[in-house]
Tab-separated table of C-alpha atoms in Angstrom:
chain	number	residue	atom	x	y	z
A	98	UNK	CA	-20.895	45.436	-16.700
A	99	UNK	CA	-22.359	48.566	-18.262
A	100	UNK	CA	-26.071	48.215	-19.848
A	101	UNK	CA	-27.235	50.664	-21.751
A	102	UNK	CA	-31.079	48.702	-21.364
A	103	UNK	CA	-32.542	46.296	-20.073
A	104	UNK	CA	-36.767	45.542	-20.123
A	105	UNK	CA	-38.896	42.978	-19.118
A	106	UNK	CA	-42.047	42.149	-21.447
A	107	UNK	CA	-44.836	42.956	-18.614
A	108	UNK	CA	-47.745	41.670	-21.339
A	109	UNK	CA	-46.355	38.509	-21.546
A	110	UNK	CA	-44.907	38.574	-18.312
A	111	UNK	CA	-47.144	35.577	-16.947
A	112	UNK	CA	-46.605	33.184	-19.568
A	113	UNK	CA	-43.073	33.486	-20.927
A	114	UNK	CA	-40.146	35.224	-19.141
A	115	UNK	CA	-38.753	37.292	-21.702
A	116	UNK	CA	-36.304	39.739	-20.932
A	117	UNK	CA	-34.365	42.240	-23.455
A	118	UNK	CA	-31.479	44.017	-22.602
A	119	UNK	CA	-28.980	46.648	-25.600
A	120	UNK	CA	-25.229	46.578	-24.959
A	121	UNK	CA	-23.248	49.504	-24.944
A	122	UNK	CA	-22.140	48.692	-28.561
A	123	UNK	CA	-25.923	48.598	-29.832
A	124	UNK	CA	-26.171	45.202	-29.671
A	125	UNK	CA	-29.441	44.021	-28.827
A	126	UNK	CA	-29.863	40.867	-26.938
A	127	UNK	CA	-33.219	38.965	-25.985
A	128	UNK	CA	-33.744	35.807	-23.829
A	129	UNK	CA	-36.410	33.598	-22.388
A	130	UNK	CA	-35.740	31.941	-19.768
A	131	UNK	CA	-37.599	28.249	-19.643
A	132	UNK	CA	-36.156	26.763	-16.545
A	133	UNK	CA	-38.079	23.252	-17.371
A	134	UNK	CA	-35.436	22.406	-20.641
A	135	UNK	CA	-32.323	21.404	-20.348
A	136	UNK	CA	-30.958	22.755	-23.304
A	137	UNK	CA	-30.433	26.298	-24.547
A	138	UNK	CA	-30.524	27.758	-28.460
A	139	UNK	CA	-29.555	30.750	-28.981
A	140	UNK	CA	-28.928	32.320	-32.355
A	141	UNK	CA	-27.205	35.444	-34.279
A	142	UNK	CA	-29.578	37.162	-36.633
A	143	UNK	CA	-28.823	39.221	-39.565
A	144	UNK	CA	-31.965	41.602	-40.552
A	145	UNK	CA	-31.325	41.928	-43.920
A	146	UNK	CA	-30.825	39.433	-46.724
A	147	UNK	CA	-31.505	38.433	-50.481
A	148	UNK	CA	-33.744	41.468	-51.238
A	149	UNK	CA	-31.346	43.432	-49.495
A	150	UNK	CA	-28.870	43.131	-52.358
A	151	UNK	CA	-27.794	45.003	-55.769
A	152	UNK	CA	-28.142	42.529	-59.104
A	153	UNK	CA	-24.939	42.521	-59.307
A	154	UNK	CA	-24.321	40.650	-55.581
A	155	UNK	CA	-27.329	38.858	-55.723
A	156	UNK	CA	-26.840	35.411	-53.623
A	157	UNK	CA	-23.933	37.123	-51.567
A	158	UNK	CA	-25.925	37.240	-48.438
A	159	UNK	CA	-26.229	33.043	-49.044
A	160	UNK	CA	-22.589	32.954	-50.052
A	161	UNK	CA	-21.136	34.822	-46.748
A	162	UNK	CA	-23.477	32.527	-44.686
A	163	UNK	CA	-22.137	29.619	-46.261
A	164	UNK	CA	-18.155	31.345	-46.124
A	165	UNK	CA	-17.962	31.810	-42.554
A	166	UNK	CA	-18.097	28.216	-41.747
A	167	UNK	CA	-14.841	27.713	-43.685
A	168	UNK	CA	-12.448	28.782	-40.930
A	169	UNK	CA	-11.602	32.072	-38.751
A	170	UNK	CA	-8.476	33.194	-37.783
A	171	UNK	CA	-8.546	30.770	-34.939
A	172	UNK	CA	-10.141	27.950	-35.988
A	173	UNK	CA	-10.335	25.386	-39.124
A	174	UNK	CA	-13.577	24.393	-40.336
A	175	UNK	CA	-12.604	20.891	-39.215
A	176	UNK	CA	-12.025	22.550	-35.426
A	177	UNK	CA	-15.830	23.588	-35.301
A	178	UNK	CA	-16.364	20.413	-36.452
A	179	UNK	CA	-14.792	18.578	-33.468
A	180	UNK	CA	-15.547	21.108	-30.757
A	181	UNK	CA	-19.421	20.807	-31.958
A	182	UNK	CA	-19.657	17.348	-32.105
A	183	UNK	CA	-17.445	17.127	-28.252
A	184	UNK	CA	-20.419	19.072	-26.454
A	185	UNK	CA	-23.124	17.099	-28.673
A	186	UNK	CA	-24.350	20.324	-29.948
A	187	UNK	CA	-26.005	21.025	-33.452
A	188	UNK	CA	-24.282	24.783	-35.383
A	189	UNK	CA	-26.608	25.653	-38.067
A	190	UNK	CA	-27.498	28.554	-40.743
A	191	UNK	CA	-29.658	29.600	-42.987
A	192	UNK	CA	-30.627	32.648	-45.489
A	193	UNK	CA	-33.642	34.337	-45.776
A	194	UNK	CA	-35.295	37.483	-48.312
A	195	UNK	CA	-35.069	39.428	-45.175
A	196	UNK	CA	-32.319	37.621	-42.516
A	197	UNK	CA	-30.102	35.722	-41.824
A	198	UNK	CA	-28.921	33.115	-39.210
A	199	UNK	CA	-26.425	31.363	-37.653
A	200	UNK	CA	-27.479	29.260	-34.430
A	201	UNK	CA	-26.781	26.705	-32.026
A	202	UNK	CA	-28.440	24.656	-29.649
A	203	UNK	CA	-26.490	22.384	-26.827
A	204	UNK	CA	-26.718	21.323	-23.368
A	205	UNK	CA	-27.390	24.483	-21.051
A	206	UNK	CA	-24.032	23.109	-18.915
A	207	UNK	CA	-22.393	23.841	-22.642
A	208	UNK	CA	-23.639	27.213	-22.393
A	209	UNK	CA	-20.192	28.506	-22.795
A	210	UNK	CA	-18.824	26.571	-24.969
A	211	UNK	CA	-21.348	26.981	-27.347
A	212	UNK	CA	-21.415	31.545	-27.216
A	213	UNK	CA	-17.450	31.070	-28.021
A	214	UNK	CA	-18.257	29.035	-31.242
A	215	UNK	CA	-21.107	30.705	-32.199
A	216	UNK	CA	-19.120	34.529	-31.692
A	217	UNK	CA	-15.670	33.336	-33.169
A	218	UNK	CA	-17.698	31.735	-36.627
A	219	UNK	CA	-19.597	35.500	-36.851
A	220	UNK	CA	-17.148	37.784	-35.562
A	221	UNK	CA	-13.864	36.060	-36.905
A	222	UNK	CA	-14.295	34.750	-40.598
A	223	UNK	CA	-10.973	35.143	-42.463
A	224	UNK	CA	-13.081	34.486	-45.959
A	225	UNK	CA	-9.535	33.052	-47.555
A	226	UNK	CA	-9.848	33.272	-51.127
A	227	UNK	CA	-8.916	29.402	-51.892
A	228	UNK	CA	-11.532	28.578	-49.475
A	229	UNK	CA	-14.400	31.157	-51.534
A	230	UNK	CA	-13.136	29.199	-54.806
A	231	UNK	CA	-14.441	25.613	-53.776
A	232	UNK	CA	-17.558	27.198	-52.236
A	233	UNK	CA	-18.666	28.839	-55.393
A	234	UNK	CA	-17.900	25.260	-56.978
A	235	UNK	CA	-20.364	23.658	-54.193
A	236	UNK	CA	-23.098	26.638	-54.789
A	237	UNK	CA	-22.964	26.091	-58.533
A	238	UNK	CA	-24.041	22.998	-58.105
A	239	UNK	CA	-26.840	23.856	-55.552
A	240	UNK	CA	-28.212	26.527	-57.730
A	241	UNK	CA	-28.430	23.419	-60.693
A	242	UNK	CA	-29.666	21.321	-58.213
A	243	UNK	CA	-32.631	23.651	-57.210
A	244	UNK	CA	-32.983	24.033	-61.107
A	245	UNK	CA	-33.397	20.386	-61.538
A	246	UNK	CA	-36.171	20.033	-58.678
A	247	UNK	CA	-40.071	21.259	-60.295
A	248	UNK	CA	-41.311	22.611	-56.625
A	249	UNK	CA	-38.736	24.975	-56.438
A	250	UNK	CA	-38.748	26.187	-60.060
A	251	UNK	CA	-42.514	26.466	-60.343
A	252	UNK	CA	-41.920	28.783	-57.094
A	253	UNK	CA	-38.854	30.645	-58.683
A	254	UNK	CA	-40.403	31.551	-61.982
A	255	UNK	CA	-43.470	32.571	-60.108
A	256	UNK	CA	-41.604	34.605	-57.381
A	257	UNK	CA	-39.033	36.331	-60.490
A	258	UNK	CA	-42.474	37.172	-62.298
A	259	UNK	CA	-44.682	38.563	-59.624
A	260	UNK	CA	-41.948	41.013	-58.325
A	261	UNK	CA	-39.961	41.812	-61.736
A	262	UNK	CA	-37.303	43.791	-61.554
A	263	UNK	CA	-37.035	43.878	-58.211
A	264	UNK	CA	-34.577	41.805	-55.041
A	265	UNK	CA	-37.273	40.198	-53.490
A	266	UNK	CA	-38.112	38.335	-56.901
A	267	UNK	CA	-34.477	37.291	-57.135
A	268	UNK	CA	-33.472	33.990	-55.833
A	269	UNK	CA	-31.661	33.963	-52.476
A	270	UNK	CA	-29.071	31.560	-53.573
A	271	UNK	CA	-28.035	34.231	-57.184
A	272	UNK	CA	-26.978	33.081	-60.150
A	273	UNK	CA	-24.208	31.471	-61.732
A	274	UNK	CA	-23.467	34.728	-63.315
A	275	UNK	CA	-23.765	36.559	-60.095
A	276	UNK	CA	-21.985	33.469	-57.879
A	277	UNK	CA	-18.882	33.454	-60.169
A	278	UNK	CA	-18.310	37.053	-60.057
A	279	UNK	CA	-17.982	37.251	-56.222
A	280	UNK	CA	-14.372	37.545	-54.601
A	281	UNK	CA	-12.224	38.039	-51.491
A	282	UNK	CA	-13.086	41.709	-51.527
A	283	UNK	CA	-16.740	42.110	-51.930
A	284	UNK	CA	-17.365	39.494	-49.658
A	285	UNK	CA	-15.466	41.338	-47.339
A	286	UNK	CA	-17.029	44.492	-48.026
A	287	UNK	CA	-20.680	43.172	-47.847
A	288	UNK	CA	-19.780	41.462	-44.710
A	289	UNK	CA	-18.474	44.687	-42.727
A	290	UNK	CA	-21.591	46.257	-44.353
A	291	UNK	CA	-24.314	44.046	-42.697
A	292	UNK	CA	-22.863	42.522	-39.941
A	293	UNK	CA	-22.605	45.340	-37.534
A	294	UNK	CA	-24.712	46.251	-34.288
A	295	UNK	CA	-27.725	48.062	-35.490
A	296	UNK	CA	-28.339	45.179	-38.165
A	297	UNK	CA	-28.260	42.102	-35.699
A	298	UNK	CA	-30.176	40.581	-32.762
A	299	UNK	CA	-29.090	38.284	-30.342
A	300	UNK	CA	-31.886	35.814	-29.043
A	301	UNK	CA	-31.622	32.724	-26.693
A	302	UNK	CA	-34.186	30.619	-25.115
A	303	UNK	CA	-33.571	27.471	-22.446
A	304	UNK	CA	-32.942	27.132	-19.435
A	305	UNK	CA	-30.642	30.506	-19.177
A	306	UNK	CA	-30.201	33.243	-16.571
A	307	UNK	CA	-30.595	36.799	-18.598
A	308	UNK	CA	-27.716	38.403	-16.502
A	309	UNK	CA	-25.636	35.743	-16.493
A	310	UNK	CA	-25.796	35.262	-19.981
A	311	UNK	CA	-25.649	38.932	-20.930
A	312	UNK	CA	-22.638	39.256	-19.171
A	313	UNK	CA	-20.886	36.669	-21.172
A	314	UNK	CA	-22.121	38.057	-24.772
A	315	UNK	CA	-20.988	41.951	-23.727
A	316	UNK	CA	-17.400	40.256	-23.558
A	317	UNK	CA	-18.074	37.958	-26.484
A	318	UNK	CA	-18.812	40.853	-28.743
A	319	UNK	CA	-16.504	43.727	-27.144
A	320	UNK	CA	-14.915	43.676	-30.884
A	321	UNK	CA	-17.857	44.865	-32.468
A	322	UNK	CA	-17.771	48.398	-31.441
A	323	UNK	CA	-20.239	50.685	-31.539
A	324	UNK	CA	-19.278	52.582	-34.126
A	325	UNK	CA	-19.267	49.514	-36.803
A	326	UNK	CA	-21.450	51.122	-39.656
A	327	UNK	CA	-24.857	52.013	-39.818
A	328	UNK	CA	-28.655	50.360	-39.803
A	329	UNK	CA	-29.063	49.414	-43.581
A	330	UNK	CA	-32.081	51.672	-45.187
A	331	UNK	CA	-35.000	49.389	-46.226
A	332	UNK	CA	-36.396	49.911	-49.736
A	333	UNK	CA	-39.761	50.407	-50.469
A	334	UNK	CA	-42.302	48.128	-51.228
A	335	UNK	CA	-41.854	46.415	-54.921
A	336	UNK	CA	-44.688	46.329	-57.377
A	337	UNK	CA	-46.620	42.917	-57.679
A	338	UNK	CA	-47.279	42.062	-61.321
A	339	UNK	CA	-50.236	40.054	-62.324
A	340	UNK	CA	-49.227	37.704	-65.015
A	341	UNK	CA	-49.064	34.661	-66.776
A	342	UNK	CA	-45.904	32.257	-67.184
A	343	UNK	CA	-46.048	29.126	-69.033
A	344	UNK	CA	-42.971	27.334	-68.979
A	345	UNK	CA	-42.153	24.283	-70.802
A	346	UNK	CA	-40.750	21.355	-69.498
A	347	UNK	CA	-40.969	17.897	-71.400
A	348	UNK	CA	-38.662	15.533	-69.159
A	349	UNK	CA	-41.630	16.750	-66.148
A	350	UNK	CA	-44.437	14.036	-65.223
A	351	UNK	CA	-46.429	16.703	-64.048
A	352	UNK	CA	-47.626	20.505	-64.351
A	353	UNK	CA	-46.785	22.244	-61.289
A	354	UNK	CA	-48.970	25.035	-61.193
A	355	UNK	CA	-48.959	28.130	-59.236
A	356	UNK	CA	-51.952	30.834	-58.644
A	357	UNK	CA	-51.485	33.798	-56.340
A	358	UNK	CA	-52.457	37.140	-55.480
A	359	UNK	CA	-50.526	39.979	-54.074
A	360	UNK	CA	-51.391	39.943	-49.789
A	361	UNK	CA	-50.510	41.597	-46.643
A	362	UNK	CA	-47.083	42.423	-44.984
A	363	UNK	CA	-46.000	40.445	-41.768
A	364	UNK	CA	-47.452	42.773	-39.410
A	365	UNK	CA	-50.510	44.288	-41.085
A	366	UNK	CA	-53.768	44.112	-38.042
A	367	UNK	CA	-55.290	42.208	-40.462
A	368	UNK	CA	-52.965	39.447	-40.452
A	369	UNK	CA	-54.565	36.894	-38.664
A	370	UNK	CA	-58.059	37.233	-40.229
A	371	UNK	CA	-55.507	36.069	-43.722
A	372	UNK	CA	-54.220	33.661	-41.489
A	373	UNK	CA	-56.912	31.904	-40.998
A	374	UNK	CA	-58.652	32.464	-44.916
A	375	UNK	CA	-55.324	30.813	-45.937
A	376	UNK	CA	-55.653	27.632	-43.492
A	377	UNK	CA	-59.779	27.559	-44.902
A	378	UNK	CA	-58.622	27.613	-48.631
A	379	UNK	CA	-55.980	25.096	-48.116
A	380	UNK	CA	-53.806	24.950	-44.942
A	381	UNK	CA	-54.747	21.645	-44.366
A	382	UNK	CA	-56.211	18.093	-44.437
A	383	UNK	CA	-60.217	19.727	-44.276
A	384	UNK	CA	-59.208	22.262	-46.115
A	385	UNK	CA	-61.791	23.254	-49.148
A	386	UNK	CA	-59.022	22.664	-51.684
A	387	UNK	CA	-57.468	19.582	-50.729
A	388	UNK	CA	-60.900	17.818	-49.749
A	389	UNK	CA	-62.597	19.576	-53.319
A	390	UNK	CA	-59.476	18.715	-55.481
A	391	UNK	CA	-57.618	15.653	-53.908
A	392	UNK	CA	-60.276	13.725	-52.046
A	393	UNK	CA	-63.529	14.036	-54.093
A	394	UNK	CA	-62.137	14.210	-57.184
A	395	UNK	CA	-58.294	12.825	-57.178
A	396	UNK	CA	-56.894	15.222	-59.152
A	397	UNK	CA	-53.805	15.681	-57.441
A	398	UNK	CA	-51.523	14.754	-54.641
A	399	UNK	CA	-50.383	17.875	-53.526
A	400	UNK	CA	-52.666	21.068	-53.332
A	401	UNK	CA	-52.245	23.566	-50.604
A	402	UNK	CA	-52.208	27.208	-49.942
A	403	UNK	CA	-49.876	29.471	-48.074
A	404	UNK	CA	-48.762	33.180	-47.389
A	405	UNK	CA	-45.754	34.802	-48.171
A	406	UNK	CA	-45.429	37.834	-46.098
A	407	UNK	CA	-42.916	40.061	-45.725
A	408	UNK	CA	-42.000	43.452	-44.125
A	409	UNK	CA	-43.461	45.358	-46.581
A	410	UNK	CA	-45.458	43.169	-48.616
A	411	UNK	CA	-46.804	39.271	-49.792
A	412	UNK	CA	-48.398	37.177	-51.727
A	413	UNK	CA	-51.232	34.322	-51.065
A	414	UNK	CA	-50.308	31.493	-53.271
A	415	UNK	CA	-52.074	27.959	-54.276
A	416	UNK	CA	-49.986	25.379	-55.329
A	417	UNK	CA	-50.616	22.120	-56.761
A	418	UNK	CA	-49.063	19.335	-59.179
A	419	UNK	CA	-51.448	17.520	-61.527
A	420	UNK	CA	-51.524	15.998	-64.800
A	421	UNK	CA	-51.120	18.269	-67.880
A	422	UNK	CA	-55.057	16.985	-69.459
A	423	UNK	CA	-56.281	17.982	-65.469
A	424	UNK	CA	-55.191	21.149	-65.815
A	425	UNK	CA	-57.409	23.256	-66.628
A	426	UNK	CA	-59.966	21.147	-64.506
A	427	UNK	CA	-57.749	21.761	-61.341
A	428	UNK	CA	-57.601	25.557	-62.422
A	429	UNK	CA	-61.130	25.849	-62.630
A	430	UNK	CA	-62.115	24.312	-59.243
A	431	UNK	CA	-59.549	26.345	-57.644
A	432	UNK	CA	-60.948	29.762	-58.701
A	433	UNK	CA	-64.301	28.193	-58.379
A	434	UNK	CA	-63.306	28.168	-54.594
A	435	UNK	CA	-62.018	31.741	-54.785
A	436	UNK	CA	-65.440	32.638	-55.882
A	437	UNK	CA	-66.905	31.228	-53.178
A	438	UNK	CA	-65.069	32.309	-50.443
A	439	UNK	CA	-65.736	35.988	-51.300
A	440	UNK	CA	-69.949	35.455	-52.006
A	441	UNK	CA	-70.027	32.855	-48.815
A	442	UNK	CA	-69.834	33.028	-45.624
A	443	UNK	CA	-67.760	30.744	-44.229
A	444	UNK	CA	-69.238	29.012	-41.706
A	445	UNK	CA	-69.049	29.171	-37.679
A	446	UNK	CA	-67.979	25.396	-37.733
A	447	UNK	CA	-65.296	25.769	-40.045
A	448	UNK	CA	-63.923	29.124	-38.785
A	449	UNK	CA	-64.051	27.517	-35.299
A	450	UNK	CA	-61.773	24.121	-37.211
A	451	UNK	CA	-59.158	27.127	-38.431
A	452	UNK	CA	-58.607	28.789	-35.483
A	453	UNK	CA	-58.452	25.863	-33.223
A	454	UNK	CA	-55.852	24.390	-36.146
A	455	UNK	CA	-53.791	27.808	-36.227
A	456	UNK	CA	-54.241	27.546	-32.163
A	457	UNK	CA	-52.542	24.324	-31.706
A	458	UNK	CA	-50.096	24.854	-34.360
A	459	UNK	CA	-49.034	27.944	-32.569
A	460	UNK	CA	-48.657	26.099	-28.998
A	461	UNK	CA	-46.646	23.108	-30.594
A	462	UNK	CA	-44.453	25.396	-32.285
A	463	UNK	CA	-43.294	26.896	-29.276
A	464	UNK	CA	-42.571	23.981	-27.238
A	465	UNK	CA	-38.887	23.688	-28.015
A	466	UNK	CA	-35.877	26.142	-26.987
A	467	UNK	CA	-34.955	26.290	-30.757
A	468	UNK	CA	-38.718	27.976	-32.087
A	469	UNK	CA	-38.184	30.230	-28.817
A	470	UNK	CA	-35.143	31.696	-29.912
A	471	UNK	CA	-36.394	31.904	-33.368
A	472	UNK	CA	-39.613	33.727	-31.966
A	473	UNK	CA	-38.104	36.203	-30.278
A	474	UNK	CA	-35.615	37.697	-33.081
A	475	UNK	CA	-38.764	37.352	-35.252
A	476	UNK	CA	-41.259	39.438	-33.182
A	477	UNK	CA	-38.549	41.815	-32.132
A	478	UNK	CA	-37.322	42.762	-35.975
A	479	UNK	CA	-40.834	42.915	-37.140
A	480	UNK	CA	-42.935	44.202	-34.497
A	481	UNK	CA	-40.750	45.659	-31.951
A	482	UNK	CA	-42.559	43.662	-29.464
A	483	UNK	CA	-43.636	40.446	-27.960
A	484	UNK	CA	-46.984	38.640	-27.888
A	485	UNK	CA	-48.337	36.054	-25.672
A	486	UNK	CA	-50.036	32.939	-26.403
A	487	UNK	CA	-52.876	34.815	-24.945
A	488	UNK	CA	-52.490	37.931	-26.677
A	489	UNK	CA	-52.490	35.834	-30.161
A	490	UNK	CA	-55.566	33.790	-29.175
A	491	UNK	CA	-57.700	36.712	-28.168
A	492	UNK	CA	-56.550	37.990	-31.888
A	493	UNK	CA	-57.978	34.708	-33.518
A	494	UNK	CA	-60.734	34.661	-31.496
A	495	UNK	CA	-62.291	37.898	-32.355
A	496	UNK	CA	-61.819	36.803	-36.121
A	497	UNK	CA	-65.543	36.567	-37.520
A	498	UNK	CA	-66.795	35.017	-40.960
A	499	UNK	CA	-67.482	38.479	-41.987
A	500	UNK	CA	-63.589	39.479	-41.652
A	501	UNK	CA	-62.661	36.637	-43.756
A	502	UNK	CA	-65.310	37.597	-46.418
A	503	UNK	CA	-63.967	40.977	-46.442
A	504	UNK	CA	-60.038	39.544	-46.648
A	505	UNK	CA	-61.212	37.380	-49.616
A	506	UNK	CA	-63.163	40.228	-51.279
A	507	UNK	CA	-60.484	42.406	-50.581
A	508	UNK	CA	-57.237	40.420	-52.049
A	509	UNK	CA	-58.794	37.869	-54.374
A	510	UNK	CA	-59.357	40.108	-57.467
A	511	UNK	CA	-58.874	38.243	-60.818
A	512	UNK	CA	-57.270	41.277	-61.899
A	513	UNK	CA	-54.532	40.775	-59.361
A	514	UNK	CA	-54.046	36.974	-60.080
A	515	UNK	CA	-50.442	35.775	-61.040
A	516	UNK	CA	-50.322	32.308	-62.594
A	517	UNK	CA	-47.140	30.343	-63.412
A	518	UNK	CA	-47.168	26.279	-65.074
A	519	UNK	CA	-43.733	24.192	-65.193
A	520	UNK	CA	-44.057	21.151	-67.112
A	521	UNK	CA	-45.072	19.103	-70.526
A	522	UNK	CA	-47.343	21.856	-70.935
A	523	UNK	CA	-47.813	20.926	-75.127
A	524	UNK	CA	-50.677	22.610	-76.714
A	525	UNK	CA	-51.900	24.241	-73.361
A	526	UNK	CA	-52.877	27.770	-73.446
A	527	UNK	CA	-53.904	29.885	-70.512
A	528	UNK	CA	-55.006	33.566	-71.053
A	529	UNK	CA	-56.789	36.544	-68.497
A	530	UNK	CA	-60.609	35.083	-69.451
A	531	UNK	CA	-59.240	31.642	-68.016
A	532	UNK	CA	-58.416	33.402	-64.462
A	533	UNK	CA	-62.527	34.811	-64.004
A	534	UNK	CA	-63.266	34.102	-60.068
């Protein structure tokens, strides 16, 4: 077998045995070997995907994910079903702003088995066009479905406001519009267009033998040659728009509310000094929103912070659902913490609580073959490397309350706040003097 590359990651060499090696073709394919499991995931990922589209294909990257499962020129989708279900494996996929992927996980003695399913349903996919009719009938209804659930529209309307105009505020699943218009031809034509060499990553983790399993994927993918297309060029990073959506919803119980702020791309140094403001603010159970909002005052039942970032860009959003006469009460104790985060120091005890939560979080994330495998395409498309446990912790550690009061300082500015409401809003008004923190 010719290799064009293989490395070893020396950093994190005593920890996790992570190996990389590109095929001839361009493929590049990443393992970790965890000799303890018995199983082995291993996934195909796609890095580009709903912001990676024109308006007029939005939701295609969704649809071809959801296409190639319907049969390849070998197999029916009913024969994936069977062979799946014969070596007790689970096939999955999903769609992303910026990927997409189709894994696997099974019994490392099903190794095998498994790469020739999981090649054939990515390589092979005849797309037949009776097949694409009664998927755009079962992705009609998941777009209305989506519509009819208030977490996920209070986060639409939010994300199509902040980044107007632009693919990342589109919705990763399109639009009925969009959905309807797509057929046998552009699917093909967006499929030979992403799914090539320079645009994917191959990652498994279990208990797996790099060369072995190399060896096996080079023949696997000897159809994707190395001349199928090109790396697809990344735009540049879309304007965040401070505004203010109200949205009216009578048959809704409850105003979902969202308040965020533009934030820091995926890979920015700062990253886990945000980390850790987001988990004080409200990443948790002892978090200053949910214990000022839920627990003192019972406001709400759900009221929690989180980041969005991507490669280029994010957001820091709080979300919460309340009752439409607690609005404005909820609103005010939320920027009220916002103030206070940025005039505060944060104490050493509760810096100490949010990196010893992001800590363990971290370690129990990685204790299965399937978060491995995930983590590796992850780090490699978005840092080109691969960090330790150690290397990560050493990162938190040197976090002090003065980096967080810079963070907050830094991205909290009530010019920059976005604010959507879905619900029975009535006479509820909400202007720029409302959003002071």
């Amino acid at each position: 077998m010719s290799v064009a590359l293989t490395e070893t990651n020396a950093s994190a060499a005593h920890t996790r045995d992570i190996r990389k090696t590109t095929l001839p073709n361009g493929l590049l394919v990443l393992t970790e070997r965890m000799p303890h499991l018995r199983s082995v995931a291993m996934g195909v990922w796609i890095d580009c995907g709903s912001r990676d589209e024109t308006p007029a294909a939005n939701g295609i990257s969704h649809f071809i994910e959801h296409m190639v499962f319907k049969g390849t020129t070998t197999r029916s989708a009913k024969d994936f079903a069977r062979e799946i279900d014969a070596i007790g494996g689970n096939l999955d996929a999903f769609t992303g702003k910026e990927t997409i992927c189709f894994n696997i996980k099974v019994l490392d003695e099903n190794v095998p088995a498994a790469l020739d399913l999981l090649t054939d349903l990515v390589l092979h996919p005849t797309f037949d066009p009776e097949d694409l009719a009664k998927e755009q009938g079962v992705i009609l209804e998941e777009i209305k479905m989506d519509e009819d659930n208030p977490d996920y529209l209070v986060h639409e309307l939010f994300t199509q406001n902040f980044w107007k105009g632009d693919a990342l505020g589109r919705p990763i699943l399109g639009t009925a519009k969009t959905v309807s218009s797509f057929t046998q031809q552009i699917v093909l034509d967006e499929y030979a267009r992403r799914f090539t060499p320079p645009n994917m990553v191959f990652s498994a983790a279990g208990n797996i033998d790099h060369d072995a399993f190399v060896a096996q994927v080079e023949i696997a993918f000897a159809s994707l040659g190395a001349s199928s297309g090109e790396k697809l060029a990344k735009h540049n990073a879309p304007q965040a728009y401070p505004h203010i959506t109200l949205k009216n919803k009578k048959s809704l119980e409850q105003v979902q509310f969202c308040l965020a702020v533009p934030s820091l791309e995926v890979a920015h140094p700062d990253r886990f000094g945000v980390h850790l403001l987001n988990s004080i603010l409200g990443g948790g159970m002892s978090s200053r929103l949910f214990q000022s909002i839920r627990e003192d005052r019972g406001l709400a039942y759900s009221i929690y912070s989180e980041m969005n970032p991507f490669r280029d860009t994010g957001s820091l959003a709080v979300y919460a659902g309340c009752a439409v006469d607690k609005t404005r009460e909820v609103l005010a104790l939320t920027l009220g913490e916002l103030s206070r985060i940025k005039t505060e120091l944060v104490t050493d005890e509760e810096l100490k609580r949010a990196k010893d939560q992001s800590k363990g979080n971290m370690v129990l994330g990685l204790e299965s073959s399937g978060s491995r495998m995930s983590n590796l395409a992850r780090q490699q498309m978005y840092h080109g490397r691969f960090f330790s446990v150690d290397d990560i912790t050493a990162e938190i550690d040197r976090i002090t309350p003065t980096d967080i009061q810079r963070l907050a300082q830094q991205l909290l500015q009530p010019e920059n706040l976005a604010l959507t409401l879905l619900g029975n809003l009535g006479p509820l008004k909400i202007d720029r003097s409302d959003l002071a923190c």
